[in-house]
mmCIF file of C-alpha atoms in Angstrom:
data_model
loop_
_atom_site.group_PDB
_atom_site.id
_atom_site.type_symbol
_atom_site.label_atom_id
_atom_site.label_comp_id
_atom_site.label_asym_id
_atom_site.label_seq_id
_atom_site.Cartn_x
_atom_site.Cartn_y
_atom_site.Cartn_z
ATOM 1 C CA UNK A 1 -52.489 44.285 -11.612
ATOM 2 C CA UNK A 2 -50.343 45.601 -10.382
ATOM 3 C CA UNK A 3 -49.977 49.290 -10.121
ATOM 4 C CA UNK A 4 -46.719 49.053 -7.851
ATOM 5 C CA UNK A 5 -43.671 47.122 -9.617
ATOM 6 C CA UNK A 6 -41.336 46.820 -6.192
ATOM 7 C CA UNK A 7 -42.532 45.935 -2.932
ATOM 8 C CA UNK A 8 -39.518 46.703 -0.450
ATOM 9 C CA UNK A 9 -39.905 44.718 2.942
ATOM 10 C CA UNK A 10 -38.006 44.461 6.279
ATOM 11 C CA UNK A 11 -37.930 41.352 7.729
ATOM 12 C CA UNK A 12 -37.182 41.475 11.128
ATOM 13 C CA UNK A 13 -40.735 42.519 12.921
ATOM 14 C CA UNK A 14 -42.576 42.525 9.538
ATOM 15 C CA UNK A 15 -41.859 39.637 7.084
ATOM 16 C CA UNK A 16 -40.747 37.501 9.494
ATOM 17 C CA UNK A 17 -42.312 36.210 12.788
ATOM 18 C CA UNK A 18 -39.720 34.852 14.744
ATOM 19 C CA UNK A 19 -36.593 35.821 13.452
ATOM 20 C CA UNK A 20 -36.716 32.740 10.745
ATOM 21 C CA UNK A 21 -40.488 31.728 9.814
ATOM 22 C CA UNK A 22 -41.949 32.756 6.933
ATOM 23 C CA UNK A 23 -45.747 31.789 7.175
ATOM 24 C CA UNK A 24 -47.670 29.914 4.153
ATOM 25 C CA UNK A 25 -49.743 32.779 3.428
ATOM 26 C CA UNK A 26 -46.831 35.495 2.940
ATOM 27 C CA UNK A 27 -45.199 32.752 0.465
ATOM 28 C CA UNK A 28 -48.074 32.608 -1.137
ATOM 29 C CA UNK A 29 -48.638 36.353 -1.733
ATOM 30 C CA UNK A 30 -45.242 36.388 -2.933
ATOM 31 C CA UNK A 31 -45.363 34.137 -5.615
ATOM 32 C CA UNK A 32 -48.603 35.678 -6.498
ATOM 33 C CA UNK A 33 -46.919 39.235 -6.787
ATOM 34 C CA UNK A 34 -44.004 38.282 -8.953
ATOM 35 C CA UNK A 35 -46.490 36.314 -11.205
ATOM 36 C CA UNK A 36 -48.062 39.405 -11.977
ATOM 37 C CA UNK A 37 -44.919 41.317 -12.311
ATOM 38 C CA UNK A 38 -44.440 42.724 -8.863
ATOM 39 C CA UNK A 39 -40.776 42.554 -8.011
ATOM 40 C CA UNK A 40 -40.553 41.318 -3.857
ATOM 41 C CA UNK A 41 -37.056 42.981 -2.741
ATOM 42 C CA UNK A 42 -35.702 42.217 0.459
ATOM 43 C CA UNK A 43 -34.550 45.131 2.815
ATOM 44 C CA UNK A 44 -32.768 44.447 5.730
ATOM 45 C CA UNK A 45 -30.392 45.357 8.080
ATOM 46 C CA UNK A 46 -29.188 41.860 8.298
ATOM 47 C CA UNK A 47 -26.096 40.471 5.849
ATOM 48 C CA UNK A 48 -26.603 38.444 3.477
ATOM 49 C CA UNK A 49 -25.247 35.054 5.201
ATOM 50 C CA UNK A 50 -27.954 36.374 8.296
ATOM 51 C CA UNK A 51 -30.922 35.886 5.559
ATOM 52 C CA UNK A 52 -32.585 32.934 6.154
ATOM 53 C CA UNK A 53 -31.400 30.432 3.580
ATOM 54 C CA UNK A 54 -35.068 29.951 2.338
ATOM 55 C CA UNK A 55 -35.726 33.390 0.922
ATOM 56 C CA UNK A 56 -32.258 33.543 -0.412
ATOM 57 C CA UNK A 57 -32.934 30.381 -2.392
ATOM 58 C CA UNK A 58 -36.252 31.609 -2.922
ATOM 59 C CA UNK A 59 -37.800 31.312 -6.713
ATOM 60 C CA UNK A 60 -40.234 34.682 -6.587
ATOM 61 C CA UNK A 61 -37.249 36.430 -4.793
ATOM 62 C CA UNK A 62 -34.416 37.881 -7.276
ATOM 63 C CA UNK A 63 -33.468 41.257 -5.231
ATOM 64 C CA UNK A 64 -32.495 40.913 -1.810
ATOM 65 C CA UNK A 65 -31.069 44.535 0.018
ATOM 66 C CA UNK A 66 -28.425 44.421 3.186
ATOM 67 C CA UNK A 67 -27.256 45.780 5.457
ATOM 68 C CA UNK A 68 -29.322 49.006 5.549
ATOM 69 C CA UNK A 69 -29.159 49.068 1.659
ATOM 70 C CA UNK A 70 -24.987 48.597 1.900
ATOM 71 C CA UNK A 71 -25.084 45.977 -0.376
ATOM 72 C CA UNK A 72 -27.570 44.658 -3.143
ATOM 73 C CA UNK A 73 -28.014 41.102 -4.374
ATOM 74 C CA UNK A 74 -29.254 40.052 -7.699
ATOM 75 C CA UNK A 75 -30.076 36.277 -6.938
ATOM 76 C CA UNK A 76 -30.583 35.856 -11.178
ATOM 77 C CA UNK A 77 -27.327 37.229 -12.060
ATOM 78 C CA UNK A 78 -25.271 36.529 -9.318
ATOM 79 C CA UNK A 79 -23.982 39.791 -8.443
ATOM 80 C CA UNK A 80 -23.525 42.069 -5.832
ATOM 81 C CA UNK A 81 -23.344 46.146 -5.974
ATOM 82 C CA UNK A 82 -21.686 47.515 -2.781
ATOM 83 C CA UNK A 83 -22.217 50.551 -1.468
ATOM 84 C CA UNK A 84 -20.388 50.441 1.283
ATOM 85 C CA UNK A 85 -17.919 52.764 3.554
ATOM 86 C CA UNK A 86 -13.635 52.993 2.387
ATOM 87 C CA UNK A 87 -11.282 52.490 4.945
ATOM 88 C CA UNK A 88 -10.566 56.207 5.434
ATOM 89 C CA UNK A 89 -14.637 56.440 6.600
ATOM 90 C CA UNK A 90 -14.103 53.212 8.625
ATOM 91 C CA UNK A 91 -11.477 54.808 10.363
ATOM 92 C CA UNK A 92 -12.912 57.856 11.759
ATOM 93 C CA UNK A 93 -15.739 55.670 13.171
ATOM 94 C CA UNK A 94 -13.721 53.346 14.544
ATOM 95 C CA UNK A 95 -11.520 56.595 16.112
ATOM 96 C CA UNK A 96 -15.069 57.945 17.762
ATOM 97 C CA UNK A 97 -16.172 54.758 18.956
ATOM 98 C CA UNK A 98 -12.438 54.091 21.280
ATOM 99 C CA UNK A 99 -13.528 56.930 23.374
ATOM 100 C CA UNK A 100 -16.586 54.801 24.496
ATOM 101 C CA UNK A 101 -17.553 51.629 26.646
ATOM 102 C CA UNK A 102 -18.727 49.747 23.512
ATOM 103 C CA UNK A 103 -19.217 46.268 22.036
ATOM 104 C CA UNK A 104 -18.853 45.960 18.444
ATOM 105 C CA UNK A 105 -19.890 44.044 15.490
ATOM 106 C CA UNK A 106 -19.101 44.832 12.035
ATOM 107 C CA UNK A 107 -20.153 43.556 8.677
ATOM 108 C CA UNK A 108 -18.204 43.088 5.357
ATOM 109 C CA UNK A 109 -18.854 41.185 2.726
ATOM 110 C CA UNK A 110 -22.266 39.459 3.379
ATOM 111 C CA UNK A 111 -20.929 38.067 6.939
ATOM 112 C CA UNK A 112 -20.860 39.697 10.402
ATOM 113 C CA UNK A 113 -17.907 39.782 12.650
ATOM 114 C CA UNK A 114 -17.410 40.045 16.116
ATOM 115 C CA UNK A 115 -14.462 40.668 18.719
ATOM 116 C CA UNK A 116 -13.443 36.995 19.613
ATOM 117 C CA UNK A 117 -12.120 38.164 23.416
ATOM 118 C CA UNK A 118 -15.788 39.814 23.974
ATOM 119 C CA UNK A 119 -17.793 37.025 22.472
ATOM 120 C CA UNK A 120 -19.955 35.593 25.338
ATOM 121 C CA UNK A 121 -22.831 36.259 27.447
ATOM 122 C CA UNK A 122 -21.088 38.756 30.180
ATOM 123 C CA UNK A 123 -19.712 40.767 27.592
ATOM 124 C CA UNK A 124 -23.167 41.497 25.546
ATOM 125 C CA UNK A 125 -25.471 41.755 28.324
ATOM 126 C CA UNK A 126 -23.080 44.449 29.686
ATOM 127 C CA UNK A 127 -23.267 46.375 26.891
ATOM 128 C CA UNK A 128 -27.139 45.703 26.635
ATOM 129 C CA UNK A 129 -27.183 43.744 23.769
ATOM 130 C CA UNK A 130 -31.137 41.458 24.385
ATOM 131 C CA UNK A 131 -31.531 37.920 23.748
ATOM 132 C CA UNK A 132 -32.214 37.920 20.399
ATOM 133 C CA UNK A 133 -29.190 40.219 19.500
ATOM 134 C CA UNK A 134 -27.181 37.232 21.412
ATOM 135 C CA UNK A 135 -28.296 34.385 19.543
ATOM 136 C CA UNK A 136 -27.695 36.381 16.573
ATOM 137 C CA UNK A 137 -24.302 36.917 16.960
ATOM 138 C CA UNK A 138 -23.810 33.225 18.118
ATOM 139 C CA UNK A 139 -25.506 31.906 15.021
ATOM 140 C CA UNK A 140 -23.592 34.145 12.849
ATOM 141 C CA UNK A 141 -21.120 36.096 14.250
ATOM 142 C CA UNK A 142 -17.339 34.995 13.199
ATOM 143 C CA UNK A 143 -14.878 35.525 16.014
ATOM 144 C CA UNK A 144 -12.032 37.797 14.856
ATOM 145 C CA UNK A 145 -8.430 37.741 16.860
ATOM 146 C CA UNK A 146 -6.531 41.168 16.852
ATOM 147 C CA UNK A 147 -10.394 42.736 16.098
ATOM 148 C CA UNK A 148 -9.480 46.370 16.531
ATOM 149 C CA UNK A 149 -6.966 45.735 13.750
ATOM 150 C CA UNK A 150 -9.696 43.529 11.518
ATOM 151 C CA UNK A 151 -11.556 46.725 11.612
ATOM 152 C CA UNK A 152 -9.271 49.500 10.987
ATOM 153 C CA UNK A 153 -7.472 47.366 7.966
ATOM 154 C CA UNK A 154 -11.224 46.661 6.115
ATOM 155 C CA UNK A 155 -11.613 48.277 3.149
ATOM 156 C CA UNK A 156 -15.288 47.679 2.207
ATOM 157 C CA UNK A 157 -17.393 48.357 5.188
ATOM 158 C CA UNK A 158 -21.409 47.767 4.667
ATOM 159 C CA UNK A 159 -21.677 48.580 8.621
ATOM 160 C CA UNK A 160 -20.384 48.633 12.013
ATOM 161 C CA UNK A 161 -22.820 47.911 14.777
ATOM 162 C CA UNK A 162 -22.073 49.093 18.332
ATOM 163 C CA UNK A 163 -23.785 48.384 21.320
ATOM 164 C CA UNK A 164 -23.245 50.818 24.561
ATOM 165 C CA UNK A 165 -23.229 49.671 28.307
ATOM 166 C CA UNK A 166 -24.573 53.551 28.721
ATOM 167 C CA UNK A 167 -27.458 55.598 26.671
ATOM 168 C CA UNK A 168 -25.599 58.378 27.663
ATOM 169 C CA UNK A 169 -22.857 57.653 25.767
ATOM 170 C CA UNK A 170 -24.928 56.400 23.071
ATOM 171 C CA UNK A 171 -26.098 59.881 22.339
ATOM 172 C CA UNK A 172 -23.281 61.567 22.649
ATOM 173 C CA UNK A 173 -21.530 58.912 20.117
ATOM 174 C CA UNK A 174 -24.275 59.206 17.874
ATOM 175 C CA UNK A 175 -23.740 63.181 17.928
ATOM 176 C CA UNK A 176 -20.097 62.759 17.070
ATOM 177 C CA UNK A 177 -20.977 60.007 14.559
ATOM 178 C CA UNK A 178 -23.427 62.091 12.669
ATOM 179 C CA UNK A 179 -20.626 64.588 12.086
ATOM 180 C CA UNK A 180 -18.758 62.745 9.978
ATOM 181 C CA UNK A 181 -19.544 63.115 6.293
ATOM 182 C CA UNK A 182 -18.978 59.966 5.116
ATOM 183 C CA UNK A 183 -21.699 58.033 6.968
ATOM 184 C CA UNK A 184 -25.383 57.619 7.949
ATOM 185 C CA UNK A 185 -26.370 56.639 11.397
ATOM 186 C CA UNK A 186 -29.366 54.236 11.946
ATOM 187 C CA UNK A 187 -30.743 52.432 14.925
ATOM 188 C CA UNK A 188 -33.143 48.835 15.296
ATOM 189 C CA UNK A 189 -32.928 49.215 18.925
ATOM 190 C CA UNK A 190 -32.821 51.858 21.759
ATOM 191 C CA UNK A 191 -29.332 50.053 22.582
ATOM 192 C CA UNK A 192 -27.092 50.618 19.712
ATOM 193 C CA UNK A 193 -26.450 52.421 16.229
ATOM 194 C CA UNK A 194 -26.246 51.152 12.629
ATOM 195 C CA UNK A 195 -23.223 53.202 11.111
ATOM 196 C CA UNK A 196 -22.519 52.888 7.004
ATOM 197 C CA UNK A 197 -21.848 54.725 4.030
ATOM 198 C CA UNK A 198 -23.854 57.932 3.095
ATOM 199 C CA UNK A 199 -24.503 56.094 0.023
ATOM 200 C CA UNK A 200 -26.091 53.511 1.378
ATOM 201 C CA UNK A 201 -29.581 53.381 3.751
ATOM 202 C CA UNK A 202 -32.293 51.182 3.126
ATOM 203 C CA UNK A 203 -34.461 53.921 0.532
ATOM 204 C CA UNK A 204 -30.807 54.929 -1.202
ATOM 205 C CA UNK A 205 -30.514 51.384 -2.132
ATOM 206 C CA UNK A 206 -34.168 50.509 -2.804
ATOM 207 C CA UNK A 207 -33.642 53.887 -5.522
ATOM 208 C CA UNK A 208 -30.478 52.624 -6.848
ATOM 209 C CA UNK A 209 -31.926 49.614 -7.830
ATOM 210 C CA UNK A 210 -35.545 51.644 -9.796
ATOM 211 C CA UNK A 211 -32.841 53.787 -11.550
ATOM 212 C CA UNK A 212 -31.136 50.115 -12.910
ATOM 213 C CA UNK A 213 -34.592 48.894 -13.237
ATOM 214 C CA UNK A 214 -35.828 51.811 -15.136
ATOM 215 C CA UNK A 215 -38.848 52.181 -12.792
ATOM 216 C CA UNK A 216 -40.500 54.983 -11.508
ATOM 217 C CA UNK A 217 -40.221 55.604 -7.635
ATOM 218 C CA UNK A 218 -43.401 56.378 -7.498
ATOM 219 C CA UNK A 219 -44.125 52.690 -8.264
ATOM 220 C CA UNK A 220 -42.569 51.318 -5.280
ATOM 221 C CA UNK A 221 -44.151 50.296 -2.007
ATOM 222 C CA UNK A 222 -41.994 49.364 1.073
ATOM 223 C CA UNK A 223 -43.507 48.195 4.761
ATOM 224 C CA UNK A 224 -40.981 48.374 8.443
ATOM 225 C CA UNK A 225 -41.208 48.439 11.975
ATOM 226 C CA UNK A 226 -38.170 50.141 12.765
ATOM 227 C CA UNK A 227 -36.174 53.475 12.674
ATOM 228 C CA UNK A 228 -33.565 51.981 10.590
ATOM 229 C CA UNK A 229 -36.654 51.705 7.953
ATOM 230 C CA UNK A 230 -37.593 55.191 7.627
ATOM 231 C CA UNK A 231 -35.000 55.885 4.878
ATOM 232 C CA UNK A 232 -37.002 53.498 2.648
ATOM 233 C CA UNK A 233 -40.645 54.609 4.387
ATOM 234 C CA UNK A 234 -39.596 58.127 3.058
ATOM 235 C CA UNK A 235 -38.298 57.372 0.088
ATOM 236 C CA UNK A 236 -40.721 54.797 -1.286
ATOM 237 C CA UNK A 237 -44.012 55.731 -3.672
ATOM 238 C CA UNK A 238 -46.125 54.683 -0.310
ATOM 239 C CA UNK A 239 -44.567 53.714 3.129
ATOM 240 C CA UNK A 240 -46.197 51.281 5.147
ATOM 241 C CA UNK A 241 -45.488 51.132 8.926
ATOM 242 C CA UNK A 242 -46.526 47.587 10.801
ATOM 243 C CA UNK A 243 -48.796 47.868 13.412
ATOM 244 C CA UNK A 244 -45.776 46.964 16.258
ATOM 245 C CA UNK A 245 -43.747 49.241 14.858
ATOM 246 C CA UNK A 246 -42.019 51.999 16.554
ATOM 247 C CA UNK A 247 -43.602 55.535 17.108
ATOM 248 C CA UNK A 248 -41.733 57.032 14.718
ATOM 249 C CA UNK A 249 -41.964 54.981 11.861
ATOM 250 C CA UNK A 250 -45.792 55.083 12.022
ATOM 251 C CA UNK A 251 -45.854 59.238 12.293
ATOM 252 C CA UNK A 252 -43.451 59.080 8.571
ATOM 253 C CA UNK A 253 -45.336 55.623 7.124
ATOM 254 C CA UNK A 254 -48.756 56.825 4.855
ATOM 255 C CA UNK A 255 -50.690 54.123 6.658
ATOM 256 C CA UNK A 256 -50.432 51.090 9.236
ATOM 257 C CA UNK A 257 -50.733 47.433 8.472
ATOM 258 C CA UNK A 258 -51.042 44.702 10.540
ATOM 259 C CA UNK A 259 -48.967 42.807 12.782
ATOM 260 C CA UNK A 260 -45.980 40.940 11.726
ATOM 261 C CA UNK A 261 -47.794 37.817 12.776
ATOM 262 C CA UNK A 262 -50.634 38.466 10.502
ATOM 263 C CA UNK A 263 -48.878 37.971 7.190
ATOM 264 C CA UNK A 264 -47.853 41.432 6.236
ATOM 265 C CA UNK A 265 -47.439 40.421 2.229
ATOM 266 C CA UNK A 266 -50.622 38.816 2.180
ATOM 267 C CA UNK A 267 -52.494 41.775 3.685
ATOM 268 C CA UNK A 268 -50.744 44.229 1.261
ATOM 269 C CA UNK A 269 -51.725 42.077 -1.776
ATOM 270 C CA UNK A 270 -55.355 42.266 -0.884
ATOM 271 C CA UNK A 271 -55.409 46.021 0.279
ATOM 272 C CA UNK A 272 -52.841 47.907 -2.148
ATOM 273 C CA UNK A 273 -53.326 46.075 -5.411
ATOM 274 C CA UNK A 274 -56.393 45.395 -7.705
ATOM 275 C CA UNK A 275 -57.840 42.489 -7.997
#
């Protein structure tokens, strides 16, 4: 045991049941997989400072991937790769994304930022932004004055996050967007896009780190629930989809699991690896 040296897991809708749990019997699995020399990595949209403090402090947990694979974390070592978008990339998007009815977020540097004039309830639900995307950005969004100019004067993107008030313009964004040839677009809900570096993507950065690891991919298993996880799905030796995941992901995954709720690491320790 085992046959597969990384498993790469989401944790929004798969790892994680509500949005900071992580259940005894996924723990478990996971100290059970690096014990016999399964590395868990961490693949999230999230940033870094959004990762719930107990998997980031986590002793089975040394590789943690952000920001759709923007940005990877060696807990160990201490140190950070960045694959992230210059300002000249940063730029055009932000250019695009003026000619829309749009409320932004973007993330730099493990933490996510947000327009300090838009930051409340109104603003968000305008621009369709659910519950959970609101308490997100309250728990960890920092206000930025003079955001426009925050934006256009970063230098080391990992991603900017818009949310639309129409899915018209959403498309026609994400047309424009996908253009450009310095980024990748993404999406985690039907309400916004996930913009970053053509470099990055959740499978780039799960492949960057087998070529430092001197793995094979073909050794690698990830497991999503959303579009922004198909990169990774695609990419991976075998991609899992969960059970509540979108439509898409399950027509690209090799199989289905179960539900997030039914401790996703658990079930892929007793279905994908020998005894």
């Amino acid at each position: 045991m085992p046959s597969y040296k990384i498993l790469s897991c989401d944790l929004d809708g798969t790892l994680l049941e509500h949005g900071t749990h992580v259940s005894e019997e996924n723990d478990r699995a996971i100290r059970t997989l690096a014990a016999h020399g399964c590395l868990f990595v961490i693949n999230t949209g999230r940033t870094y400072s959004e990762v719930p403090k107990e998997l980031r402090e986590h002793p089975a947990i040394q590789y943690i991937i952000c920001s759709d694979g923007a940005a990877i974390y060696d807990q160990k070592n201490g140190t950070r790769i960045p694959l992230c978008m210059n300002n000249k990339v940063t730029n055009q998007v932000m250019d695009i994304l003026a000619d829309y009815d749009v409320s932004l977020t973007l993330r730099e540097n493990g933490c996510c930022y947000v327009n300090a004039k838009t930051h409340n309830d109104e603003d968000y639900i305008a621009h369709n932004a659910n519950a959970s995307w609101r308490r997100f950005f309250y728990l960890y969004g920092i206000p930025k004055e003079n955001f426009s100019r925050f934006c256009r004067e970063a230098t080391e993107v990992e991603m900017i996050c818009p949310f639309f008030a129409s899915a018209n313009e959403r498309a026609e964004a994400a047309k424009r967007l996908a253009g450009l040839e310095g980024v990748r677009i993404a999406s985690s809900a039907d309400e916004n896009l996930e913009i970053y570096s053509k470099n990055a993507g959740k499978g780039n950065a799960l492949l960057h780190l087998t070529t430092q690891l001197g793995i094979d991919p073909s050794q690698t298993l990830a497991v999503g629930d959303s579009e922004n996880d198909s990169d990774m799905i695609k990419k991976a030796g075998l991609g899992l989809a969960m059970e509540n995941a979108c439509p898409e992901l399950k027509t690209l995954a090799s199989a289905v699991a179960c539900r997030n709720t039914e401790h996703v690491v658990d079930h892929i320790l007793k279905h994908y690896f020998s005894n």
